Amino acid sequence: EAGVAQSPRYKIIEKRQSVAFWCNPISGHATLYWYQQILGQGPKLLIQFQNNGVVDDSQLPKDRFSAERLKGVDSTLKIQPAKLEDSAVYLCASSRNYRGSRAFNEKLFFGSGTQLSVL
Amino acid sequence: KNEVEQSPQNLTAQEGEFITINCSYSVGISALHWLQQHPGGGIVSLFMLSSGKKKHGRLIATINIQEKHSSLHITASHPRDSAVYICAVSPIQGAQKLVFGQGTRLTINP
């Protein structure tokens, strides 16, 4: 079974530039997540998709971040314009689904991440 | 106070030692995850448990729901076990998302 694919692996940009990340989840996984992980901290959820619908984007800085999953498969995360504090690893993860309206008990599969440096 | 607290934050041990990493949480949960993150960012899911104990190779995870506490143990530790170990919980109440601990950085010296 192929894993979660992410690209690029590394990206260096200057502040105020734009950047986009791509994620292809495991085939058949309905739920896709984008996480931001700042050095020394645990991952922070940016956005969660269930198929092509957004389940949770409460922590997504919508003035500069956007994400889409148009066909319910792969997804892109964009930052425009980037700030210095956006330097982090951006992780994509997927899971088959979640059972029940409140419980989350599906195993997550993570991609290798994109390491973004904003100079 | 974070909803998920891990201890210790950093742990250095010699090869062969028995390792314990602890995770305490303050909310009711439906499941707890232990994740491993190697340098370079990739995260691997080690365990997902909601009660009792699970074992995989040299790794053992336990959870006590009443005490809101989980432990990850590594027996006969090896330098390749060096990584950041992250505890994450899925709260019963609220949105369907994981709440992550800050991670425990483990270094096993040969």
JSON list of C-alpha atoms in Angstrom, two decimals:
[
{"chain": "A", "resi": 1, "resn": "GLU", "atom": "CA", "xyz": [0.00, 0.00, 0.00]},
{"chain": "A", "resi": 2, "resn": "ALA", "atom": "CA", "xyz": [1.48, 3.35, -1.04]},
{"chain": "A", "resi": 3, "resn": "GLY", "atom": "CA", "xyz": [1.80, 5.91, 1.73]},
{"chain": "A", "resi": 4, "resn": "VAL", "atom": "CA", "xyz": [0.78, 9.54, 1.91]},
{"chain": "A", "resi": 5, "resn": "ALA", "atom": "CA", "xyz": [2.74, 11.48, -0.69]},
{"chain": "A", "resi": 6, "resn": "GLN", "atom": "CA", "xyz": [3.78, 15.09, -0.16]},
{"chain": "A", "resi": 7, "resn": "SER", "atom": "CA", "xyz": [5.77, 17.53, -2.23]},
{"chain": "A", "resi": 8, "resn": "PRO", "atom": "CA", "xyz": [7.97, 19.42, -2.22]},
{"chain": "A", "resi": 9, "resn": "ARG", "atom": "CA", "xyz": [10.16, 18.00, 0.53]},
{"chain": "A", "resi": 10, "resn": "TYR", "atom": "CA", "xyz": [11.82, 21.35, 1.24]},
{"chain": "A", "resi": 11, "resn": "LYS", "atom": "CA", "xyz": [11.01, 24.92, 0.27]},
{"chain": "A", "resi": 12, "resn": "ILE", "atom": "CA", "xyz": [12.83, 28.14, 0.97]},
{"chain": "A", "resi": 13, "resn": "ILE", "atom": "CA", "xyz": [11.12, 31.43, 0.15]},
{"chain": "A", "resi": 14, "resn": "GLU", "atom": "CA", "xyz": [11.32, 35.06, 1.13]},
{"chain": "A", "resi": 15, "resn": "LYS", "atom": "CA", "xyz": [8.64, 36.72, 3.22]},
{"chain": "A", "resi": 16, "resn": "ARG", "atom": "CA", "xyz": [5.66, 38.01, 1.27]},
{"chain": "A", "resi": 17, "resn": "GLN", "atom": "CA", "xyz": [6.17, 35.37, -1.41]},
{"chain": "A", "resi": 18, "resn": "SER", "atom": "CA", "xyz": [3.61, 32.65, -2.10]},
{"chain": "A", "resi": 19, "resn": "VAL", "atom": "CA", "xyz": [4.05, 28.92, -1.70]},
{"chain": "A", "resi": 20, "resn": "ALA", "atom": "CA", "xyz": [1.96, 25.83, -2.33]},
{"chain": "A", "resi": 21, "resn": "PHE", "atom": "CA", "xyz": [2.17, 22.32, -0.96]},
{"chain": "A", "resi": 22, "resn": "TRP", "atom": "CA", "xyz": [0.64, 19.20, -2.43]},
{"chain": "A", "resi": 23, "resn": "CYS", "atom": "CA", "xyz": [-0.62, 16.04, -0.76]},
{"chain": "A", "resi": 24, "resn": "ASN", "atom": "CA", "xyz": [-1.92, 12.77, -2.17]},
{"chain": "A", "resi": 25, "resn": "PRO", "atom": "CA", "xyz": [-3.47, 10.63, 0.57]},
{"chain": "A", "resi": 26, "resn": "ILE", "atom": "CA", "xyz": [-3.64, 6.86, 0.70]},
{"chain": "A", "resi": 27, "resn": "SER", "atom": "CA", "xyz": [-6.11, 5.56, -1.84]},
{"chain": "A", "resi": 28, "resn": "GLY", "atom": "CA", "xyz": [-9.58, 5.26, -0.36]},
{"chain": "A", "resi": 29, "resn": "HIS", "atom": "CA", "xyz": [-8.91, 7.46, 2.65]},
{"chain": "A", "resi": 30, "resn": "ALA", "atom": "CA", "xyz": [-11.81, 9.84, 3.02]},
{"chain": "A", "resi": 31, "resn": "THR", "atom": "CA", "xyz": [-10.30, 12.11, 5.65]},
{"chain": "A", "resi": 32, "resn": "LEU", "atom": "CA", "xyz": [-7.33, 14.36, 4.98]},
{"chain": "A", "resi": 33, "resn": "TYR", "atom": "CA", "xyz": [-5.55, 16.65, 7.42]},
{"chain": "A", "resi": 34, "resn": "TRP", "atom": "CA", "xyz": [-3.02, 19.43, 7.11]},
{"chain": "A", "resi": 35, "resn": "TYR", "atom": "CA", "xyz": [-0.91, 20.07, 10.20]},
{"chain": "A", "resi": 36, "resn": "GLN", "atom": "CA", "xyz": [1.65, 22.76, 10.96]},
{"chain": "A", "resi": 37, "resn": "GLN", "atom": "CA", "xyz": [4.52, 21.75, 13.21]},
{"chain": "A", "resi": 38, "resn": "ILE", "atom": "CA", "xyz": [6.78, 24.47, 14.50]},
{"chain": "A", "resi": 39, "resn": "LEU", "atom": "CA", "xyz": [10.19, 23.33, 15.73]},
{"chain": "A", "resi": 40, "resn": "GLY", "atom": "CA", "xyz": [9.96, 21.89, 19.23]},
{"chain": "A", "resi": 41, "resn": "GLN", "atom": "CA", "xyz": [6.18, 21.71, 19.29]},
{"chain": "A", "resi": 42, "resn": "GLY", "atom": "CA", "xyz": [3.55, 19.11, 18.54]},
{"chain": "A", "resi": 43, "resn": "PRO", "atom": "CA", "xyz": [1.58, 19.29, 15.28]},
{"chain": "A", "resi": 44, "resn": "LYS", "atom": "CA", "xyz": [-1.25, 21.82, 15.11]},
{"chain": "A", "resi": 45, "resn": "LEU", "atom": "CA", "xyz": [-4.27, 21.05, 12.94]},
{"chain": "A", "resi": 46, "resn": "LEU", "atom": "CA", "xyz": [-4.79, 23.61, 10.19]},
{"chain": "A", "resi": 47, "resn": "ILE", "atom": "CA", "xyz": [-7.63, 22.02, 8.29]},
{"chain": "A", "resi": 48, "resn": "GLN", "atom": "CA", "xyz": [-9.49, 18.71, 8.09]},
{"chain": "A", "resi": 49, "resn": "PHE", "atom": "CA", "xyz": [-11.35, 17.48, 5.02]},
{"chain": "A", "resi": 50, "resn": "GLN", "atom": "CA", "xyz": [-13.92, 14.71, 4.86]},
{"chain": "A", "resi": 51, "resn": "ASN", "atom": "CA", "xyz": [-13.96, 13.81, 1.15]},
{"chain": "A", "resi": 52, "resn": "ASN", "atom": "CA", "xyz": [-14.04, 17.27, -0.48]},
{"chain": "A", "resi": 53, "resn": "GLY", "atom": "CA", "xyz": [-15.82, 19.04, 2.38]},
{"chain": "A", "resi": 54, "resn": "VAL", "atom": "CA", "xyz": [-14.18, 20.98, 5.19]},
{"chain": "A", "resi": 55, "resn": "VAL", "atom": "CA", "xyz": [-14.81, 19.51, 8.66]},
{"chain": "A", "resi": 56, "resn": "ASP", "atom": "CA", "xyz": [-12.64, 21.87, 10.70]},
{"chain": "A", "resi": 57, "resn": "ASP", "atom": "CA", "xyz": [-10.64, 24.91, 9.66]},
{"chain": "A", "resi": 58, "resn": "SER", "atom": "CA", "xyz": [-10.92, 26.83, 12.92]},
{"chain": "A", "resi": 59, "resn": "GLN", "atom": "CA", "xyz": [-7.15, 27.19, 13.30]},
{"chain": "A", "resi": 60, "resn": "LEU", "atom": "CA", "xyz": [-6.40, 28.07, 9.69]},
{"chain": "A", "resi": 61, "resn": "PRO", "atom": "CA", "xyz": [-5.22, 31.70, 9.32]},
{"chain": "A", "resi": 62, "resn": "LYS", "atom": "CA", "xyz": [-7.65, 32.39, 6.52]},
{"chain": "A", "resi": 63, "resn": "ASP", "atom": "CA", "xyz": [-6.23, 35.79, 5.67]},
{"chain": "A", "resi": 64, "resn": "ARG", "atom": "CA", "xyz": [-3.16, 34.08, 4.23]},
{"chain": "A", "resi": 65, "resn": "PHE", "atom": "CA", "xyz": [-3.73, 30.33, 4.19]},
{"chain": "A", "resi": 66, "resn": "SER", "atom": "CA", "xyz": [-6.05, 28.44, 1.87]},
{"chain": "A", "resi": 67, "resn": "ALA", "atom": "CA", "xyz": [-6.59, 24.78, 1.14]},
{"chain": "A", "resi": 68, "resn": "GLU", "atom": "CA", "xyz": [-8.66, 22.79, -1.25]},
{"chain": "A", "resi": 69, "resn": "ARG", "atom": "CA", "xyz": [-9.49, 19.19, -2.01]},
{"chain": "A", "resi": 70, "resn": "LEU", "atom": "CA", "xyz": [-11.62, 19.58, -5.09]},
{"chain": "A", "resi": 71, "resn": "LYS", "atom": "CA", "xyz": [-12.17, 15.97, -6.13]},
{"chain": "A", "resi": 72, "resn": "GLY", "atom": "CA", "xyz": [-11.96, 14.48, -2.66]},
{"chain": "A", "resi": 73, "resn": "VAL", "atom": "CA", "xyz": [-8.57, 12.95, -3.36]},
{"chain": "A", "resi": 74, "resn": "ASP", "atom": "CA", "xyz": [-5.42, 15.06, -3.42]},
{"chain": "A", "resi": 75, "resn": "SER", "atom": "CA", "xyz": [-5.16, 18.43, -1.74]},
{"chain": "A", "resi": 76, "resn": "THR", "atom": "CA", "xyz": [-3.16, 21.64, -1.94]},
{"chain": "A", "resi": 77, "resn": "LEU", "atom": "CA", "xyz": [-2.30, 24.05, 0.86]},
{"chain": "A", "resi": 78, "resn": "LYS", "atom": "CA", "xyz": [-1.29, 27.59, -0.09]},
{"chain": "A", "resi": 79, "resn": "ILE", "atom": "CA", "xyz": [0.25, 30.44, 1.84]},
{"chain": "A", "resi": 80, "resn": "GLN", "atom": "CA", "xyz": [-0.02, 33.90, 0.32]},
{"chain": "A", "resi": 81, "resn": "PRO", "atom": "CA", "xyz": [1.79, 36.00, 1.44]},
{"chain": "A", "resi": 82, "resn": "ALA", "atom": "CA", "xyz": [4.18, 34.11, 3.69]},
{"chain": "A", "resi": 83, "resn": "LYS", "atom": "CA", "xyz": [5.46, 35.50, 6.98]},
{"chain": "A", "resi": 84, "resn": "LEU", "atom": "CA", "xyz": [8.58, 34.60, 8.93]},
{"chain": "A", "resi": 85, "resn": "GLU", "atom": "CA", "xyz": [6.48, 32.81, 11.56]},
{"chain": "A", "resi": 86, "resn": "ASP", "atom": "CA", "xyz": [5.16, 30.42, 8.91]},
{"chain": "A", "resi": 87, "resn": "SER", "atom": "CA", "xyz": [8.51, 28.61, 8.94]},
{"chain": "A", "resi": 88, "resn": "ALA", "atom": "CA", "xyz": [7.56, 25.10, 9.99]},
{"chain": "A", "resi": 89, "resn": "VAL", "atom": "CA", "xyz": [7.04, 21.56, 8.76]},
{"chain": "A", "resi": 90, "resn": "TYR", "atom": "CA", "xyz": [3.69, 21.12, 7.04]},
{"chain": "A", "resi": 91, "resn": "LEU", "atom": "CA", "xyz": [2.40, 17.61, 7.47]},
{"chain": "A", "resi": 92, "resn": "CYS", "atom": "CA", "xyz": [-0.38, 15.93, 5.56]},
{"chain": "A", "resi": 93, "resn": "ALA", "atom": "CA", "xyz": [-2.15, 12.93, 7.03]},
{"chain": "A", "resi": 94, "resn": "SER", "atom": "CA", "xyz": [-5.05, 10.75, 6.03]},
{"chain": "A", "resi": 95, "resn": "SER", "atom": "CA", "xyz": [-7.36, 8.20, 7.58]},
{"chain": "A", "resi": 96, "resn": "ARG", "atom": "CA", "xyz": [-10.12, 6.00, 6.25]},
{"chain": "A", "resi": 97, "resn": "ASN", "atom": "CA", "xyz": [-12.94, 7.79, 8.05]},
{"chain": "A", "resi": 98, "resn": "TYR", "atom": "CA", "xyz": [-14.17, 8.52, 11.51]},
{"chain": "A", "resi": 99, "resn": "ARG", "atom": "CA", "xyz": [-16.84, 6.54, 13.21]},
{"chain": "A", "resi": 100, "resn": "GLY", "atom": "CA", "xyz": [-19.60, 8.27, 15.07]},
{"chain": "A", "resi": 101, "resn": "SER", "atom": "CA", "xyz": [-20.37, 11.94, 15.36]},
{"chain": "A", "resi": 102, "resn": "ARG", "atom": "CA", "xyz": [-17.88, 12.69, 18.13]},
{"chain": "A", "resi": 103, "resn": "ALA", "atom": "CA", "xyz": [-15.37, 9.91, 18.41]},
{"chain": "A", "resi": 104, "resn": "PHE", "atom": "CA", "xyz": [-12.17, 9.82, 16.44]},
{"chain": "A", "resi": 105, "resn": "ASN", "atom": "CA", "xyz": [-10.58, 6.43, 16.54]},
{"chain": "A", "resi": 106, "resn": "GLU", "atom": "CA", "xyz": [-9.06, 5.79, 13.17]},
{"chain": "A", "resi": 107, "resn": "LYS", "atom": "CA", "xyz": [-5.34, 5.33, 12.71]},
{"chain": "A", "resi": 108, "resn": "LEU", "atom": "CA", "xyz": [-3.59, 8.24, 11.04]},
{"chain": "A", "resi": 109, "resn": "PHE", "atom": "CA", "xyz": [-1.05, 7.89, 8.27]},
{"chain": "A", "resi": 110, "resn": "PHE", "atom": "CA", "xyz": [1.36, 10.78, 7.80]},
{"chain": "A", "resi": 111, "resn": "GLY", "atom": "CA", "xyz": [3.36, 11.98, 4.85]},
{"chain": "A", "resi": 112, "resn": "SER", "atom": "CA", "xyz": [7.03, 12.95, 5.17]},
{"chain": "A", "resi": 113, "resn": "GLY", "atom": "CA", "xyz": [6.14, 16.61, 5.43]},
{"chain": "A", "resi": 114, "resn": "THR", "atom": "CA", "xyz": [7.30, 19.76, 3.69]},
{"chain": "A", "resi": 115, "resn": "GLN", "atom": "CA", "xyz": [9.88, 21.80, 5.55]},
{"chain": "A", "resi": 116, "resn": "LEU", "atom": "CA", "xyz": [9.26, 25.49, 4.84]},
{"chain": "A", "resi": 117, "resn": "SER", "atom": "CA", "xyz": [11.80, 28.17, 5.62]},
{"chain": "A", "resi": 118, "resn": "VAL", "atom": "CA", "xyz": [10.67, 31.78, 5.22]},
{"chain": "A", "resi": 119, "resn": "LEU", "atom": "CA", "xyz": [13.59, 34.23, 5.11]},
{"chain": "B", "resi": 1, "resn": "LYS", "atom": "CA", "xyz": [-2.06, 24.08, 31.12]},
{"chain": "B", "resi": 2, "resn": "ASN", "atom": "CA", "xyz": [-2.04, 21.95, 27.98]},
{"chain": "B", "resi": 3, "resn": "GLU", "atom": "CA", "xyz": [-4.69, 19.28, 27.64]},
{"chain": "B", "resi": 4, "resn": "VAL", "atom": "CA", "xyz": [-1.97, 16.71, 26.91]},
{"chain": "B", "resi": 5, "resn": "GLU", "atom": "CA", "xyz": [1.25, 16.72, 28.89]},
{"chain": "B", "resi": 6, "resn": "GLN", "atom": "CA", "xyz": [4.21, 14.46, 28.23]},
{"chain": "B", "resi": 7, "resn": "SER", "atom": "CA", "xyz": [7.16, 13.69, 30.43]},
{"chain": "B", "resi": 8, "resn": "PRO", "atom": "CA", "xyz": [10.02, 13.83, 30.24]},
{"chain": "B", "resi": 9, "resn": "GLN", "atom": "CA", "xyz": [10.52, 16.38, 27.46]},
{"chain": "B", "resi": 10, "resn": "ASN", "atom": "CA", "xyz": [13.99, 15.02, 26.77]},
{"chain": "B", "resi": 11, "resn": "LEU", "atom": "CA", "xyz": [15.43, 11.63, 27.62]},
{"chain": "B", "resi": 12, "resn": "THR", "atom": "CA", "xyz": [18.92, 10.30, 26.98]},
{"chain": "B", "resi": 13, "resn": "ALA", "atom": "CA", "xyz": [19.77, 6.68, 27.75]},
{"chain": "B", "resi": 14, "resn": "GLN", "atom": "CA", "xyz": [22.28, 3.99, 26.94]},
{"chain": "B", "resi": 15, "resn": "GLU", "atom": "CA", "xyz": [21.61, 1.20, 24.51]},
{"chain": "B", "resi": 16, "resn": "GLY", "atom": "CA", "xyz": [19.79, -1.66, 26.17]},
{"chain": "B", "resi": 17, "resn": "GLU", "atom": "CA", "xyz": [18.03, 0.40, 28.82]},
{"chain": "B", "resi": 18, "resn": "PHE", "atom": "CA", "xyz": [14.31, 0.13, 29.51]},
{"chain": "B", "resi": 19, "resn": "ILE", "atom": "CA", "xyz": [12.59, 3.37, 28.49]},
{"chain": "B", "resi": 20, "resn": "THR", "atom": "CA", "xyz": [9.33, 4.84, 29.78]},
{"chain": "B", "resi": 21, "resn": "ILE", "atom": "CA", "xyz": [7.61, 7.91, 28.37]},
{"chain": "B", "resi": 22, "resn": "ASN", "atom": "CA", "xyz": [4.51, 9.22, 30.10]},
{"chain": "B", "resi": 23, "resn": "CYS", "atom": "CA", "xyz": [1.44, 11.03, 28.85]},
{"chain": "B", "resi": 24, "resn": "SER", "atom": "CA", "xyz": [-1.25, 12.64, 31.00]},
{"chain": "B", "resi": 25, "resn": "TYR", "atom": "CA", "xyz": [-4.38, 14.25, 29.67]},
{"chain": "B", "resi": 26, "resn": "SER", "atom": "CA", "xyz": [-7.20, 16.24, 31.19]},
{"chain": "B", "resi": 27, "resn": "VAL", "atom": "CA", "xyz": [-10.20, 15.52, 28.97]},
{"chain": "B", "resi": 28, "resn": "GLY", "atom": "CA", "xyz": [-12.38, 12.50, 28.38]},
{"chain": "B", "resi": 29, "resn": "ILE", "atom": "CA", "xyz": [-11.12, 10.63, 25.37]},
{"chain": "B", "resi": 30, "resn": "SER", "atom": "CA", "xyz": [-12.24, 7.96, 22.96]},
{"chain": "B", "resi": 31, "resn": "ALA", "atom": "CA", "xyz": [-8.72, 6.94, 21.96]},
{"chain": "B", "resi": 32, "resn": "LEU", "atom": "CA", "xyz": [-5.07, 7.75, 22.54]},
{"chain": "B", "resi": 33, "resn": "HIS", "atom": "CA", "xyz": [-2.36, 7.59, 19.90]},
{"chain": "B", "resi": 34, "resn": "TRP", "atom": "CA", "xyz": [1.38, 7.16, 20.25]},
{"chain": "B", "resi": 35, "resn": "LEU", "atom": "CA", "xyz": [3.34, 8.51, 17.29]},
{"chain": "B", "resi": 36, "resn": "GLN", "atom": "CA", "xyz": [7.03, 8.37, 16.40]},
{"chain": "B", "resi": 37, "resn": "GLN", "atom": "CA", "xyz": [8.73, 11.19, 14.53]},
{"chain": "B", "resi": 38, "resn": "HIS", "atom": "CA", "xyz": [12.24, 10.77, 13.16]},
{"chain": "B", "resi": 39, "resn": "PRO", "atom": "CA", "xyz": [14.48, 13.68, 12.17]},
{"chain": "B", "resi": 40, "resn": "GLY", "atom": "CA", "xyz": [13.25, 15.00, 8.86]},
{"chain": "B", "resi": 41, "resn": "GLY", "atom": "CA", "xyz": [9.62, 15.18, 9.87]},
{"chain": "B", "resi": 42, "resn": "GLY", "atom": "CA", "xyz": [8.00, 11.87, 8.96]},
{"chain": "B", "resi": 43, "resn": "ILE", "atom": "CA", "xyz": [5.52, 10.63, 11.56]},
{"chain": "B", "resi": 44, "resn": "VAL", "atom": "CA", "xyz": [4.59, 7.01, 12.06]},
{"chain": "B", "resi": 45, "resn": "SER", "atom": "CA", "xyz": [1.62, 5.85, 14.07]},
{"chain": "B", "resi": 46, "resn": "LEU", "atom": "CA", "xyz": [2.81, 3.31, 16.65]},
{"chain": "B", "resi": 47, "resn": "PHE", "atom": "CA", "xyz": [-0.32, 2.56, 18.64]},
{"chain": "B", "resi": 48, "resn": "MET", "atom": "CA", "xyz": [-3.92, 3.56, 18.96]},
{"chain": "B", "resi": 49, "resn": "LEU", "atom": "CA", "xyz": [-5.56, 2.38, 22.17]},
{"chain": "B", "resi": 50, "resn": "SER", "atom": "CA", "xyz": [-8.62, 3.06, 24.26]},
{"chain": "B", "resi": 51, "resn": "SER", "atom": "CA", "xyz": [-8.03, 0.61, 27.11]},
{"chain": "B", "resi": 52, "resn": "GLY", "atom": "CA", "xyz": [-5.53, -1.83, 28.52]},
{"chain": "B", "resi": 53, "resn": "LYS", "atom": "CA", "xyz": [-2.26, -2.57, 26.84]},
{"chain": "B", "resi": 54, "resn": "LYS", "atom": "CA", "xyz": [-0.83, -3.16, 23.38]},
{"chain": "B", "resi": 55, "resn": "LYS", "atom": "CA", "xyz": [2.50, -4.64, 22.38]},
{"chain": "B", "resi": 56, "resn": "HIS", "atom": "CA", "xyz": [4.40, -4.52, 19.12]},
{"chain": "B", "resi": 57, "resn": "GLY", "atom": "CA", "xyz": [7.91, -5.91, 19.11]},
{"chain": "B", "resi": 58, "resn": "ARG", "atom": "CA", "xyz": [9.91, -4.07, 21.76]},
{"chain": "B", "resi": 59, "resn": "LEU", "atom": "CA", "xyz": [7.25, -1.40, 22.20]},
{"chain": "B", "resi": 60, "resn": "ILE", "atom": "CA", "xyz": [4.50, -1.58, 24.80]},
{"chain": "B", "resi": 61, "resn": "ALA", "atom": "CA", "xyz": [1.74, 0.99, 25.32]},
{"chain": "B", "resi": 62, "resn": "THR", "atom": "CA", "xyz": [-0.57, 1.07, 28.31]},
{"chain": "B", "resi": 63, "resn": "ILE", "atom": "CA", "xyz": [-3.45, 3.28, 29.23]},
{"chain": "B", "resi": 64, "resn": "ASN", "atom": "CA", "xyz": [-5.39, 3.90, 32.43]},
{"chain": "B", "resi": 65, "resn": "ILE", "atom": "CA", "xyz": [-8.61, 5.67, 31.50]},
{"chain": "B", "resi": 66, "resn": "GLN", "atom": "CA", "xyz": [-9.62, 6.37, 35.12]},
{"chain": "B", "resi": 67, "resn": "GLU", "atom": "CA", "xyz": [-6.29, 8.06, 35.86]},
{"chain": "B", "resi": 68, "resn": "LYS", "atom": "CA", "xyz": [-6.12, 9.72, 32.43]},
{"chain": "B", "resi": 69, "resn": "HIS", "atom": "CA", "xyz": [-2.61, 8.44, 31.91]},
{"chain": "B", "resi": 70, "resn": "SER", "atom": "CA", "xyz": [-0.72, 6.43, 29.33]},
{"chain": "B", "resi": 71, "resn": "SER", "atom": "CA", "xyz": [2.81, 5.14, 29.12]},
{"chain": "B", "resi": 72, "resn": "LEU", "atom": "CA", "xyz": [4.99, 4.04, 26.23]},
{"chain": "B", "resi": 73, "resn": "HIS", "atom": "CA", "xyz": [7.72, 1.56, 27.09]},
{"chain": "B", "resi": 74, "resn": "ILE", "atom": "CA", "xyz": [10.67, 0.48, 24.99]},
{"chain": "B", "resi": 75, "resn": "THR", "atom": "CA", "xyz": [12.52, -2.66, 26.04]},
{"chain": "B", "resi": 76, "resn": "ALA", "atom": "CA", "xyz": [16.15, -3.29, 25.07]},
{"chain": "B", "resi": 77, "resn": "SER", "atom": "CA", "xyz": [16.44, 0.18, 23.57]},
{"chain": "B", "resi": 78, "resn": "HIS", "atom": "CA", "xyz": [18.58, 0.69, 20.48]},
{"chain": "B", "resi": 79, "resn": "PRO", "atom": "CA", "xyz": [20.07, 3.82, 18.85]},
{"chain": "B", "resi": 80, "resn": "ARG", "atom": "CA", "xyz": [17.57, 3.48, 16.02]},
{"chain": "B", "resi": 81, "resn": "ASP", "atom": "CA", "xyz": [14.82, 4.15, 18.58]},
{"chain": "B", "resi": 82, "resn": "SER", "atom": "CA", "xyz": [16.11, 7.72, 18.82]},
{"chain": "B", "resi": 83, "resn": "ALA", "atom": "CA", "xyz": [13.22, 9.92, 17.77]},
{"chain": "B", "resi": 84, "resn": "VAL", "atom": "CA", "xyz": [10.52, 12.21, 19.10]},
{"chain": "B", "resi": 85, "resn": "TYR", "atom": "CA", "xyz": [7.60, 10.33, 20.58]},
{"chain": "B", "resi": 86, "resn": "ILE", "atom": "CA", "xyz": [4.28, 12.14, 20.52]},
{"chain": "B", "resi": 87, "resn": "CYS", "atom": "CA", "xyz": [1.13, 11.37, 22.46]},
{"chain": "B", "resi": 88, "resn": "ALA", "atom": "CA", "xyz": [-2.18, 12.50, 20.98]},
{"chain": "B", "resi": 89, "resn": "VAL", "atom": "CA", "xyz": [-5.72, 12.08, 22.20]},
{"chain": "B", "resi": 90, "resn": "SER", "atom": "CA", "xyz": [-9.10, 12.21, 20.50]},
{"chain": "B", "resi": 91, "resn": "PRO", "atom": "CA", "xyz": [-11.49, 14.00, 22.88]},
{"chain": "B", "resi": 92, "resn": "ILE", "atom": "CA", "xyz": [-14.99, 12.66, 23.32]},
{"chain": "B", "resi": 93, "resn": "GLN", "atom": "CA", "xyz": [-16.41, 16.17, 23.43]},
{"chain": "B", "resi": 94, "resn": "GLY", "atom": "CA", "xyz": [-15.89, 18.68, 20.69]},
{"chain": "B", "resi": 95, "resn": "ALA", "atom": "CA", "xyz": [-14.58, 18.48, 17.16]},
{"chain": "B", "resi": 96, "resn": "GLN", "atom": "CA", "xyz": [-13.27, 15.30, 15.63]},
{"chain": "B", "resi": 97, "resn": "LYS", "atom": "CA", "xyz": [-9.60, 16.10, 15.91]},
{"chain": "B", "resi": 98, "resn": "LEU", "atom": "CA", "xyz": [-6.52, 15.02, 17.75]},
{"chain": "B", "resi": 99, "resn": "VAL", "atom": "CA", "xyz": [-4.95, 17.02, 20.55]},
{"chain": "B", "resi": 100, "resn": "PHE", "atom": "CA", "xyz": [-1.20, 16.57, 20.57]},
{"chain": "B", "resi": 101, "resn": "GLY", "atom": "CA", "xyz": [1.35, 16.60, 23.34]},
{"chain": "B", "resi": 102, "resn": "GLN", "atom": "CA", "xyz": [4.58, 18.49, 22.87]},
{"chain": "B", "resi": 103, "resn": "GLY", "atom": "CA", "xyz": [6.58, 15.33, 22.30]},
{"chain": "B", "resi": 104, "resn": "THR", "atom": "CA", "xyz": [9.44, 13.58, 24.10]},
{"chain": "B", "resi": 105, "resn": "ARG", "atom": "CA", "xyz": [12.83, 13.65, 22.44]},
{"chain": "B", "resi": 106, "resn": "LEU", "atom": "CA", "xyz": [14.55, 10.29, 23.03]},
{"chain": "B", "resi": 107, "resn": "THR", "atom": "CA", "xyz": [18.25, 9.76, 22.36]},
{"chain": "B", "resi": 108, "resn": "ILE", "atom": "CA", "xyz": [19.75, 6.31, 22.75]},
{"chain": "B", "resi": 109, "resn": "ASN", "atom": "CA", "xyz": [23.53, 6.27, 22.84]},
{"chain": "B", "resi": 110, "resn": "PRO", "atom": "CA", "xyz": [25.47, 3.19, 21.72]}
]
